[in-house]
XYZ file of C-alpha atoms in Angstrom:
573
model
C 243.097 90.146 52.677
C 240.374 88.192 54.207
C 239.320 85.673 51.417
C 241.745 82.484 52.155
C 241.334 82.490 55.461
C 237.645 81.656 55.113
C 238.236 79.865 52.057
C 237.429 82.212 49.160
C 238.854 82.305 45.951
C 237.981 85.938 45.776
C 236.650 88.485 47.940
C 232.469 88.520 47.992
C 231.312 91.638 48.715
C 233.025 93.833 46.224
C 230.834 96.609 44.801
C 231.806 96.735 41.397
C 229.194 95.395 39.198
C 230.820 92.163 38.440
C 227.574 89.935 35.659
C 229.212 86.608 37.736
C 227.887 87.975 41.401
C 224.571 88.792 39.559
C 221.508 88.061 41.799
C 218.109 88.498 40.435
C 215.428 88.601 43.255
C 211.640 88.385 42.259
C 211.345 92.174 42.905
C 214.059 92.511 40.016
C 212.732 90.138 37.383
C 208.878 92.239 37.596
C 211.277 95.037 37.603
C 213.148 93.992 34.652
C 209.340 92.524 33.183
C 207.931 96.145 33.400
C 210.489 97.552 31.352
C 210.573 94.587 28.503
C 206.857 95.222 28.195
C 207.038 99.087 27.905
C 209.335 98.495 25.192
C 206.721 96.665 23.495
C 203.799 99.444 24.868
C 204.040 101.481 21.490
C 206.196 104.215 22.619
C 205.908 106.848 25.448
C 207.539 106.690 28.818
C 208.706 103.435 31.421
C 209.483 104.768 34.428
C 211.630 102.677 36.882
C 212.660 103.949 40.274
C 214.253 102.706 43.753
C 216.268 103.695 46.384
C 220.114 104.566 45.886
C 221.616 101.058 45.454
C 218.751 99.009 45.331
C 220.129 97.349 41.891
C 218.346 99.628 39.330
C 221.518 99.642 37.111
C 221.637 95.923 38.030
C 218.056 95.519 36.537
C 219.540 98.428 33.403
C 222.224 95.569 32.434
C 219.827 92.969 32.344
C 217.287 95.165 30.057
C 219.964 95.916 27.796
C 221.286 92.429 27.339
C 217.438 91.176 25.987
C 216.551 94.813 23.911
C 215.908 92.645 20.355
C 218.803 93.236 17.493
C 216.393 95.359 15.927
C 216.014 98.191 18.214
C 218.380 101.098 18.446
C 219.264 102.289 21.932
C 220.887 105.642 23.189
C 221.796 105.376 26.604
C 222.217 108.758 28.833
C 223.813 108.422 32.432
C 224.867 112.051 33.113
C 221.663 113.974 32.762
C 222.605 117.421 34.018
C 222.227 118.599 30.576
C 220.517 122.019 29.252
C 217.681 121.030 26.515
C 220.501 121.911 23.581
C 223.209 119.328 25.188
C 220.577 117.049 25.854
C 219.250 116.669 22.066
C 222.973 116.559 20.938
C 223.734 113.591 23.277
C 220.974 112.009 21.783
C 221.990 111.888 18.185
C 225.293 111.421 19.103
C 223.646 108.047 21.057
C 222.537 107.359 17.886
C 225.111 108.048 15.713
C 223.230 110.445 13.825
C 224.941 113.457 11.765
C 223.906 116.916 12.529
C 225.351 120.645 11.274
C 228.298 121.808 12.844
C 227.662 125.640 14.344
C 229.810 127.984 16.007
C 229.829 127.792 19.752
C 226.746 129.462 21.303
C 224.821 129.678 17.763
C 223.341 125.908 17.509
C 219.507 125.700 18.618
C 217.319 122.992 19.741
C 216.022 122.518 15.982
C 219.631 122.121 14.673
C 219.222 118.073 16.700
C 215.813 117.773 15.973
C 215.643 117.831 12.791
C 218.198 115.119 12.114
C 216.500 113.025 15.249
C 212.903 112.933 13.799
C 214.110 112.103 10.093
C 216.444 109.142 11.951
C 213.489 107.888 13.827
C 211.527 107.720 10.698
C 213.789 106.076 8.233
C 214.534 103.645 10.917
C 210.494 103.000 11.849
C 210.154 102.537 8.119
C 212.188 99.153 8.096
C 211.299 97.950 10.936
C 213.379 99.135 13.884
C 212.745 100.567 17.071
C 214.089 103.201 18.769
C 215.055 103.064 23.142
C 216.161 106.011 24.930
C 217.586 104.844 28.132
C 218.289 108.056 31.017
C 219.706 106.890 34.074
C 219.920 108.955 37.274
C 217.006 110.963 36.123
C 215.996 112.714 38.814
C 218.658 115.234 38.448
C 216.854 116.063 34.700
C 215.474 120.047 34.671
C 211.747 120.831 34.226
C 212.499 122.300 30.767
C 214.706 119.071 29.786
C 211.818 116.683 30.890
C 209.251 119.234 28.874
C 211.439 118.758 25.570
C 211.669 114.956 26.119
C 207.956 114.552 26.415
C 207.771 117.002 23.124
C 209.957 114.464 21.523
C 207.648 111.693 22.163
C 205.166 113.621 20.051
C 206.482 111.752 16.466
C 204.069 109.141 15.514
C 202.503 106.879 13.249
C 198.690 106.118 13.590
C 199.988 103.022 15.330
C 202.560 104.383 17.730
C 205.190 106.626 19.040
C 208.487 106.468 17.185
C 210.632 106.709 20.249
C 210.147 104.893 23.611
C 211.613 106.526 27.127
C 212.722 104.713 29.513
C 213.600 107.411 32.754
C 215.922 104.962 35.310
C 216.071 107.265 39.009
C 215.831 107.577 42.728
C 212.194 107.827 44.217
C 212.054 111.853 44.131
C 211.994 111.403 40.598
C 208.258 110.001 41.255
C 207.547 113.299 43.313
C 209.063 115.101 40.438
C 206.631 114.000 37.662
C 203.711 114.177 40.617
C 204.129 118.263 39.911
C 200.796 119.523 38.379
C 203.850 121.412 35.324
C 204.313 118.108 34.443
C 200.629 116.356 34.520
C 201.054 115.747 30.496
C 203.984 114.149 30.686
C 203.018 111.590 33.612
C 200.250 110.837 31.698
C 202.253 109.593 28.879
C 204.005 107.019 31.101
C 202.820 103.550 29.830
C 204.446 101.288 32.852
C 205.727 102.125 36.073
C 208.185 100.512 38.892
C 209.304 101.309 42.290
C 212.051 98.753 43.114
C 211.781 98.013 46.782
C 214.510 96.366 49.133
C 215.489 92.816 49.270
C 213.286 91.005 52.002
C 214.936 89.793 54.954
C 214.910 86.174 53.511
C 216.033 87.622 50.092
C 219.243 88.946 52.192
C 219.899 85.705 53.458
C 219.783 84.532 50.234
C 221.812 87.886 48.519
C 224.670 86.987 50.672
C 224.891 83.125 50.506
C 224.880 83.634 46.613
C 227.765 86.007 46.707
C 229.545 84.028 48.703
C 229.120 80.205 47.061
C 230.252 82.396 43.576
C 233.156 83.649 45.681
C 234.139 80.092 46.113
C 232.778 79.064 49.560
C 232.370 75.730 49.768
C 230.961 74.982 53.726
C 228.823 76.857 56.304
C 228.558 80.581 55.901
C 230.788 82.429 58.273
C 227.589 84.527 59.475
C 225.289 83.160 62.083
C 221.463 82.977 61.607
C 220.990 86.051 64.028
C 223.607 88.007 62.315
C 221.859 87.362 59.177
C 218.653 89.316 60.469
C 221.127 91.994 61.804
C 222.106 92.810 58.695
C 219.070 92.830 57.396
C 217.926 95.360 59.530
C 220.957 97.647 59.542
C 221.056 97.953 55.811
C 217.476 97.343 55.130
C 217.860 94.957 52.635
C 220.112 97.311 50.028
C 222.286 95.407 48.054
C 225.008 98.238 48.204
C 225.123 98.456 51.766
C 224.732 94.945 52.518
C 227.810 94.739 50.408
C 229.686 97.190 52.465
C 228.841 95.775 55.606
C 230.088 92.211 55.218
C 233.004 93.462 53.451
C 233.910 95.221 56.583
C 232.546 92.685 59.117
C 234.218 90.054 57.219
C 237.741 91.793 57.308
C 236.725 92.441 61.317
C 236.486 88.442 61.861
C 239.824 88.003 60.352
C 241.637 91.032 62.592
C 240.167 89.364 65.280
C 240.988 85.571 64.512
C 237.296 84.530 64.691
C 235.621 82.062 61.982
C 232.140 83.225 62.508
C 230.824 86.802 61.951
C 228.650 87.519 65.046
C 226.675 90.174 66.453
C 229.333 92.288 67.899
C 232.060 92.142 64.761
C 228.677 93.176 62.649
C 227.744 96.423 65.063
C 231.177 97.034 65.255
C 231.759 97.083 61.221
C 228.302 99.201 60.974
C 229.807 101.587 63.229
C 232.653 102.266 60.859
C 230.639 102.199 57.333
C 227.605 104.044 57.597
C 227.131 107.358 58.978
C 223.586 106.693 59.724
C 224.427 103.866 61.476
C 222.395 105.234 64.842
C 219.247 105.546 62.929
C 219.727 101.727 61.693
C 220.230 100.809 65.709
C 223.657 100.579 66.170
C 225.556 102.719 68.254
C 228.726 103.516 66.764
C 232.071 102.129 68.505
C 233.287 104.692 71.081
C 236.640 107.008 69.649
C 238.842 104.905 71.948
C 237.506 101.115 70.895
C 237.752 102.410 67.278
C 241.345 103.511 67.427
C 242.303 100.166 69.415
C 240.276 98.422 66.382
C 242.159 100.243 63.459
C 245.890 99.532 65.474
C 244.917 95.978 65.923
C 244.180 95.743 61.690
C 247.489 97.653 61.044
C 249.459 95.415 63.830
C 248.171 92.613 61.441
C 249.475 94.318 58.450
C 252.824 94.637 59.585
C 252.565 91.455 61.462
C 251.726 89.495 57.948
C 254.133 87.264 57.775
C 254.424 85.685 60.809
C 250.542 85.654 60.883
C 250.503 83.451 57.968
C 252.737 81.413 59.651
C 251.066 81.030 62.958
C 247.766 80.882 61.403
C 247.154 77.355 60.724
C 247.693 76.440 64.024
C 245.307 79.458 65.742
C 242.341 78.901 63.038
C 239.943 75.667 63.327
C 240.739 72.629 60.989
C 237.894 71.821 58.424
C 238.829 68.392 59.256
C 238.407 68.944 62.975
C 234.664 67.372 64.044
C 234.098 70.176 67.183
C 234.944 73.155 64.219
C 232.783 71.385 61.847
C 229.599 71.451 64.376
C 229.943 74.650 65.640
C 230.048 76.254 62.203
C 227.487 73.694 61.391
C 225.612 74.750 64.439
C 226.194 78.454 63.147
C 225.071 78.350 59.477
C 221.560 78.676 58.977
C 220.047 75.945 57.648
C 218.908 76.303 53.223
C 214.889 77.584 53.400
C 212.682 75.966 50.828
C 210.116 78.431 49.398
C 206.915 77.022 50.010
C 204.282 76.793 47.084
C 201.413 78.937 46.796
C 198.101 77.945 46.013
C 197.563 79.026 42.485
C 201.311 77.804 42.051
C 200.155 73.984 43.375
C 197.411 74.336 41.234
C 200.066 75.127 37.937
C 201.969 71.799 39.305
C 199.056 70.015 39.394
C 199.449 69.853 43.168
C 202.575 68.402 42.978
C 204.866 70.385 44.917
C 207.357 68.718 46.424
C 207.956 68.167 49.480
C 211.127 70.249 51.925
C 212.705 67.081 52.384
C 213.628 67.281 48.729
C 216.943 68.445 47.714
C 217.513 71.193 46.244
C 219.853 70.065 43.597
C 220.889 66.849 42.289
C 221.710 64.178 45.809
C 224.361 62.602 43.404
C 226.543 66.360 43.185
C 226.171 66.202 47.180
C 227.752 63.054 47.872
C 230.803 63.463 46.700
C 233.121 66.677 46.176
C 233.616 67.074 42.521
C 237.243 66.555 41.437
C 239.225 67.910 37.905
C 237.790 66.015 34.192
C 239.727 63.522 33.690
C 238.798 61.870 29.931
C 240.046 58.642 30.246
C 237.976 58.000 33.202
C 235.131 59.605 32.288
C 235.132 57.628 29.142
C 235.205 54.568 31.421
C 232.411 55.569 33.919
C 229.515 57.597 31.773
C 226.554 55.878 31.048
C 226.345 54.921 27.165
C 222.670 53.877 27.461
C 220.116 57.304 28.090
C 218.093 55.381 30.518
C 221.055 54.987 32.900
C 221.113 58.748 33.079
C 217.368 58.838 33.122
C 217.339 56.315 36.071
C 219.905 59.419 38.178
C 218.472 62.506 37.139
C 215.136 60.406 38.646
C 216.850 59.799 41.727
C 217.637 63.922 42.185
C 213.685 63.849 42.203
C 213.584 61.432 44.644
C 211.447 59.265 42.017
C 212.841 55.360 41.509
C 213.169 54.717 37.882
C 213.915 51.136 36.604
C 217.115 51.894 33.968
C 215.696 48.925 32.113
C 212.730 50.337 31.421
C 211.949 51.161 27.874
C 210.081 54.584 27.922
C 211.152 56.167 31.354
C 209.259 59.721 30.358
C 206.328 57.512 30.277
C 206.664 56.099 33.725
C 207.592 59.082 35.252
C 203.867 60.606 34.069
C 202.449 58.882 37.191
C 204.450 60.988 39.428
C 203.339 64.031 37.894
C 206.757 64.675 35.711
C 206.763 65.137 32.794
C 210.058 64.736 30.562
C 211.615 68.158 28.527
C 214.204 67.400 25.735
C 215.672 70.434 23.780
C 218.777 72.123 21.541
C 219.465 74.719 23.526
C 222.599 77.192 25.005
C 224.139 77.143 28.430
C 222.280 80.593 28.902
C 218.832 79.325 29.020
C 219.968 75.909 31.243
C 221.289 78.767 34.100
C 217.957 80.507 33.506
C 216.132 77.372 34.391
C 218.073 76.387 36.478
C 217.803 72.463 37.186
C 219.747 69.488 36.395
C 219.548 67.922 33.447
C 221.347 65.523 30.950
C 223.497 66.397 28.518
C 224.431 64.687 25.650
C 228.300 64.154 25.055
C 230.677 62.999 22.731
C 233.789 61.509 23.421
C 236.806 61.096 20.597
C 235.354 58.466 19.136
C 232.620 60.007 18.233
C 229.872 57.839 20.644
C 227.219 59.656 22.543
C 227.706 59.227 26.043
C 225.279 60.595 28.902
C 225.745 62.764 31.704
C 224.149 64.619 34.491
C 224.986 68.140 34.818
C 224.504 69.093 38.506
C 225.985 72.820 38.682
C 227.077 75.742 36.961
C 229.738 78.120 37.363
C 230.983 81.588 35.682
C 233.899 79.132 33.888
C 233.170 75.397 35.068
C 230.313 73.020 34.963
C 229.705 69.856 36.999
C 228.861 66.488 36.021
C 227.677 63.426 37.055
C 229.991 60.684 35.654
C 228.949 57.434 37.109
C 229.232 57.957 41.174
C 231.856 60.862 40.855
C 231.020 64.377 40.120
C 233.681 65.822 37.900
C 234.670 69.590 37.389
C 235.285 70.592 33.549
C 235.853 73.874 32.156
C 233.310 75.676 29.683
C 235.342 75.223 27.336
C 236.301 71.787 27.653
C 232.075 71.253 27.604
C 231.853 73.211 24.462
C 233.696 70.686 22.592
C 232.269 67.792 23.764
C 229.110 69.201 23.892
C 226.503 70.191 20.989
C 223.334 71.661 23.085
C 221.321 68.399 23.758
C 220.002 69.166 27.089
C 216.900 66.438 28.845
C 215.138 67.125 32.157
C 212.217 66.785 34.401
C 209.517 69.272 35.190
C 206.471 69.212 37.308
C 203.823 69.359 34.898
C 200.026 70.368 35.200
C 197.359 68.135 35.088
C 196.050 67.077 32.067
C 199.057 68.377 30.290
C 200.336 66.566 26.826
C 201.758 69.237 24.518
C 202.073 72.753 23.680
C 199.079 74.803 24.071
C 197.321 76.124 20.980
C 195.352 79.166 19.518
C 191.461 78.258 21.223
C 192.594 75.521 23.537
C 190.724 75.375 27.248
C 190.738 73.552 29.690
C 192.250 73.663 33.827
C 195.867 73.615 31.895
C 194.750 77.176 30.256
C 193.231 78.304 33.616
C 196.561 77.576 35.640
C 198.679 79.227 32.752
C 196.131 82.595 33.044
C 195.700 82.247 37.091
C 199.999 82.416 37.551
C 200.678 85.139 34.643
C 198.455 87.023 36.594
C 199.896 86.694 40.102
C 203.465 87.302 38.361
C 201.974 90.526 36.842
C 199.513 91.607 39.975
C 196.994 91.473 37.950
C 193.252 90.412 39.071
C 192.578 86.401 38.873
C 190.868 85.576 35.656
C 187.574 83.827 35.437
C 188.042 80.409 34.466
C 187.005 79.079 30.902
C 189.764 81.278 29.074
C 191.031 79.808 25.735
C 194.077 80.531 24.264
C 193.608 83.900 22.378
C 196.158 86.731 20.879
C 195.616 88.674 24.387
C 197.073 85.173 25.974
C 199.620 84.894 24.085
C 200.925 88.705 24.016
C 201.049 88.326 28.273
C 202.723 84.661 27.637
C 205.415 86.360 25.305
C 205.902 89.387 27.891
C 206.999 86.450 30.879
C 209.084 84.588 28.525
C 210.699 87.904 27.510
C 211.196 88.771 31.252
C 212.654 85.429 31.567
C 215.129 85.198 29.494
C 213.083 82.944 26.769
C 212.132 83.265 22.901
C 208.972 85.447 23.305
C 207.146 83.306 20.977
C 203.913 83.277 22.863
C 203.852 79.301 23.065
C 203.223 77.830 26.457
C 205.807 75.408 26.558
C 207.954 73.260 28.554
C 210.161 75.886 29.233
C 207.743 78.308 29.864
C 205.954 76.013 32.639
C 209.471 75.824 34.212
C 210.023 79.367 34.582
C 206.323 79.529 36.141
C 207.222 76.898 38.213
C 209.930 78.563 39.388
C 208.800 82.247 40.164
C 206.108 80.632 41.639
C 207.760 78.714 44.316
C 207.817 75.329 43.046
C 209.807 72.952 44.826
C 212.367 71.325 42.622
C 215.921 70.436 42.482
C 218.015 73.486 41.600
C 221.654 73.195 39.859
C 224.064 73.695 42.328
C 226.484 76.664 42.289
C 230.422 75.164 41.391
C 233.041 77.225 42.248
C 235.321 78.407 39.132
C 238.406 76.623 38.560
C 241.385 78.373 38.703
């Protein structure tokens, strides 16, 4: 109802787990590293809890989508199950035959039988076996009993089938109870999935909304921001339902900004618990006027729609433009921390740096057109060197013969790879990507942004919006950028290597893990390399255990590192 009128292509807040609204904080990428590395832990349980809509089955998805082809994985999400229905669900997770019995006459044995030969014919060529139970604080004592029986298989080397138990935070105090001491000590890595920050809600919501389509100012002011914050204390579910409703209460009541009172007012009418958030819900008589008012509108729509452009402020009219302006708070930069300046070889840059390529801002992006860009795109790769420099804020002379060379003095270092559009959204920085046109001829260009169907790029001083698929043709997975590399960096790390490069790479795996600082003087050894595979697993990477490029730029970028971000298109339609 609400979406055109603030310029949406679709409404923001819905709560149906849509993969293109996806936002990752840093509290769900340890979340989502805890469970990759249980998976590798040998078997036993992963234990993963938060608070009813914190984005545990958010975190779930994302596990799923990186679980290696060679792992099996039986997923439960209704666990009020006796022991026999539980074991049955299980092989029939796993696709795996058992007798057919009379109802009432099938026992435990009659599952596990069939389960534990499955789980070793399957560990004897190689594959692993992931038992995923979400909601599982609702499990029985005797159903949590059998599944920490069933974790008694083995090899000398490990446990033939891993556990991962997804739940609200009783399910902590549940495995706290001295009846289940033997199976708590069997849990190999553990999770509680805390709230979104108050800056993290900022963010939450200006993400939702620029995938939605937004293209200006929020239509939330700063302070409303922090009054969301604190009346859904920063859960993704209820932050959802409140601007959903506060949203639809600006457009009821004409307004372009979402302020205080539309926000208490929408709290009032959401959440039941809205008094112990401190809001005082909307007396009977101011809630009845509020709900006649929205169904006035209803019936009202079409002259509404008619009236409307006159009653709501032009985008083209200067005094709307600054007071939304005014409004909107303004893009925070996270600042570096000291272990992450000392990764980027204390080259952080600084907040006057954009945070995504200058050439995307200057200039709305308008439809590919071909012909043009086959006029306009550099042909020479140190023309699109020379703009993907300027996004750094670093002048680079086109002519120069080895611009990755020059651009070592400013503490870049250059990044060329075959890759998929995947891992350029999990990196998540311009870059230039190598095209070819009808004739054949490799032309360069910039790519700015990303959307769920479109992608932006820089074709001489216009940014143009082209479908996926339109990129997939023209486009075979050349992709060149710019990182902030450590000092003394050249290449690839290797087995032994030390150095300050090595201590950097130990000191930030540890602060991403909250784990102790390491003493300096490490070398490169299989321990390394095992916690260097776990972060590139966590990030979306081939866990090879290499400290690469792209591995520095995902440090880089949990760490704080300030450098230019793709932009978020909006989808064409």
């Amino acid at each position: 109802m609400y979406a055109d009128y603030f310029g949406l292509k679709q409404a923001p807040f819905s709560i149906a787990p849509d993969p293109r609204y996806l936002f990752m904080s840093e509290r769900h990428r340890e979340a989502l590293a805890h469970l990759l590395y249980g998976l590798g832990g040998g078997g036993g349980f992963v234990l993963l809890t938060g608070e009813i809509g914190a984005g545990k089955t958010t975190v779930c998805r994302c596990f799923l989508e990186q679980i290696p082809n060679r792992c099996n994985v039986a997923y439960i999400f209704n666990p009020k199950l006796t022991v026999i229905e539980l074991v049955r669900s299980v092989c029939d997770e796993f696709r795996i035959p058992y007798p057919q019995r009379e109802p009432g006459t099938a026992t435990v044995t009659d599952y596990l039988d069939p389960l534990n030969a499955f789980l070793l014919r399957t560990h004897a060529i190689e594959q692993n076996n992931v038992l995923i139970i979400d909601e599982a604080q609702n499990l029985s004592a005797d159903v949590l009993e059998q599944l920490r029986l069933m974790t008694n298989l083995e090899t000398s080397e490990r446990k033939l089938l891993q556990i991962v138990l997804i739940g609200q935070p009783e399910l902590r105090d549940m495995l706290a109870q001295s009846g289940l001491q033997q199976l708590a000590q069997r849990v190999i890595a553990r999770f509680h999935l805390e709230a979104l920050s108050e800056a993290e809600t900022a963010q939450y919501i200006r993400h939702r909304l620029a995938v939605a389509g937004l293209n200006g100012p929020i239509p939330f002011a700063a302070d409303t921001l922090r009054r969301i914050h604190r009346i859904c204390r920063g859960v993704p579910r209820r932050i959802n339902l409140l601007c959903d409703r506060a949203l639809l209460g600006a457009y009821a009541s004409h307004k372009v900004i979402v302020d205080r009172r539309v926000i208490d007012k929408a709290a009032g009418e959401v959440f039941d618990d809205a008094g112990a958030a401190g809001v005082s819900a909307p007396p009977a008589r101011q809630a009845a006027l509020w709900l006649a008012l929205a169904a006035g509108l209803a019936l009202g729509a079409a002259g509404w729609w008619v009236g409307r452009s006159f009653e709501k402020p032009s985008a083209a009219d200067p005094s709307a433009r600054a007071s939304a302006a005014a409004s909107a708070p303004a893009a925070s930069t996270p600042a570096a921390s000291a272990s992450a300046a000392a990764l980027a070889g204390g080259a952080a840059a600084s907040a006057a740096e954009p945070s995504a390529s200058a050439a995307a801002d200057a200039a709305p992006a308008v439809p590919f057109d071909a012909r043009l860009a086959s006029e306009r795109w550099p042909r020479q790769e140190n023309d699109a060197w020379a703009a993907l420099a300027e996004s750094w804020k670093v002048q680079l002379d086109a002519s120069d013969r080895d611009p990755c060379q020059s651009m070592q003095a400013q503490q870049l270092a250059c990044a060329r790879m075959t890759t998929t559009l995947a891992v350029i959204r999990q990196l998540d920085r311009p870059g230039i990507v190598t095209l070819r046109d009808g004739s054949g001829q490799p032309a360069y260009a910039l790519l700015t942004a990303l959307a769920a169907d479109s992608a932006t790029v820089q074709v001489g001083p216009q940014p143009m919006r082209m479908s996926l698929g339109m990129l997939a043709v023209m486009w075979g997975g050349e992709f060149a950028t710019l990182w902030r590399a450590p000092l003394a960096y050249r290449a690839p790390l290797g087995d032994g290597d030390t150095g300050p490069v090595v201590d950097a790479l130990a000191t930030q795996l540890s602060a991403w893990s909250g784990e102790p600082v390491p003493a300096s003087g490490r070398a490169i050894d299989a321990a390394l390399k095992v916690r260097v595979a776990t972060f590139q697993r966590a990030q979306g990477l081939k866990p090879d255990g290499i400290a690469g490029p792209t591995t520095f730029m995902q440090l880089n970028r949990v760490s704080g590192v300030d450098e230019p971000r793709l932009s978020i298109a909006t989808t064409t339609r």
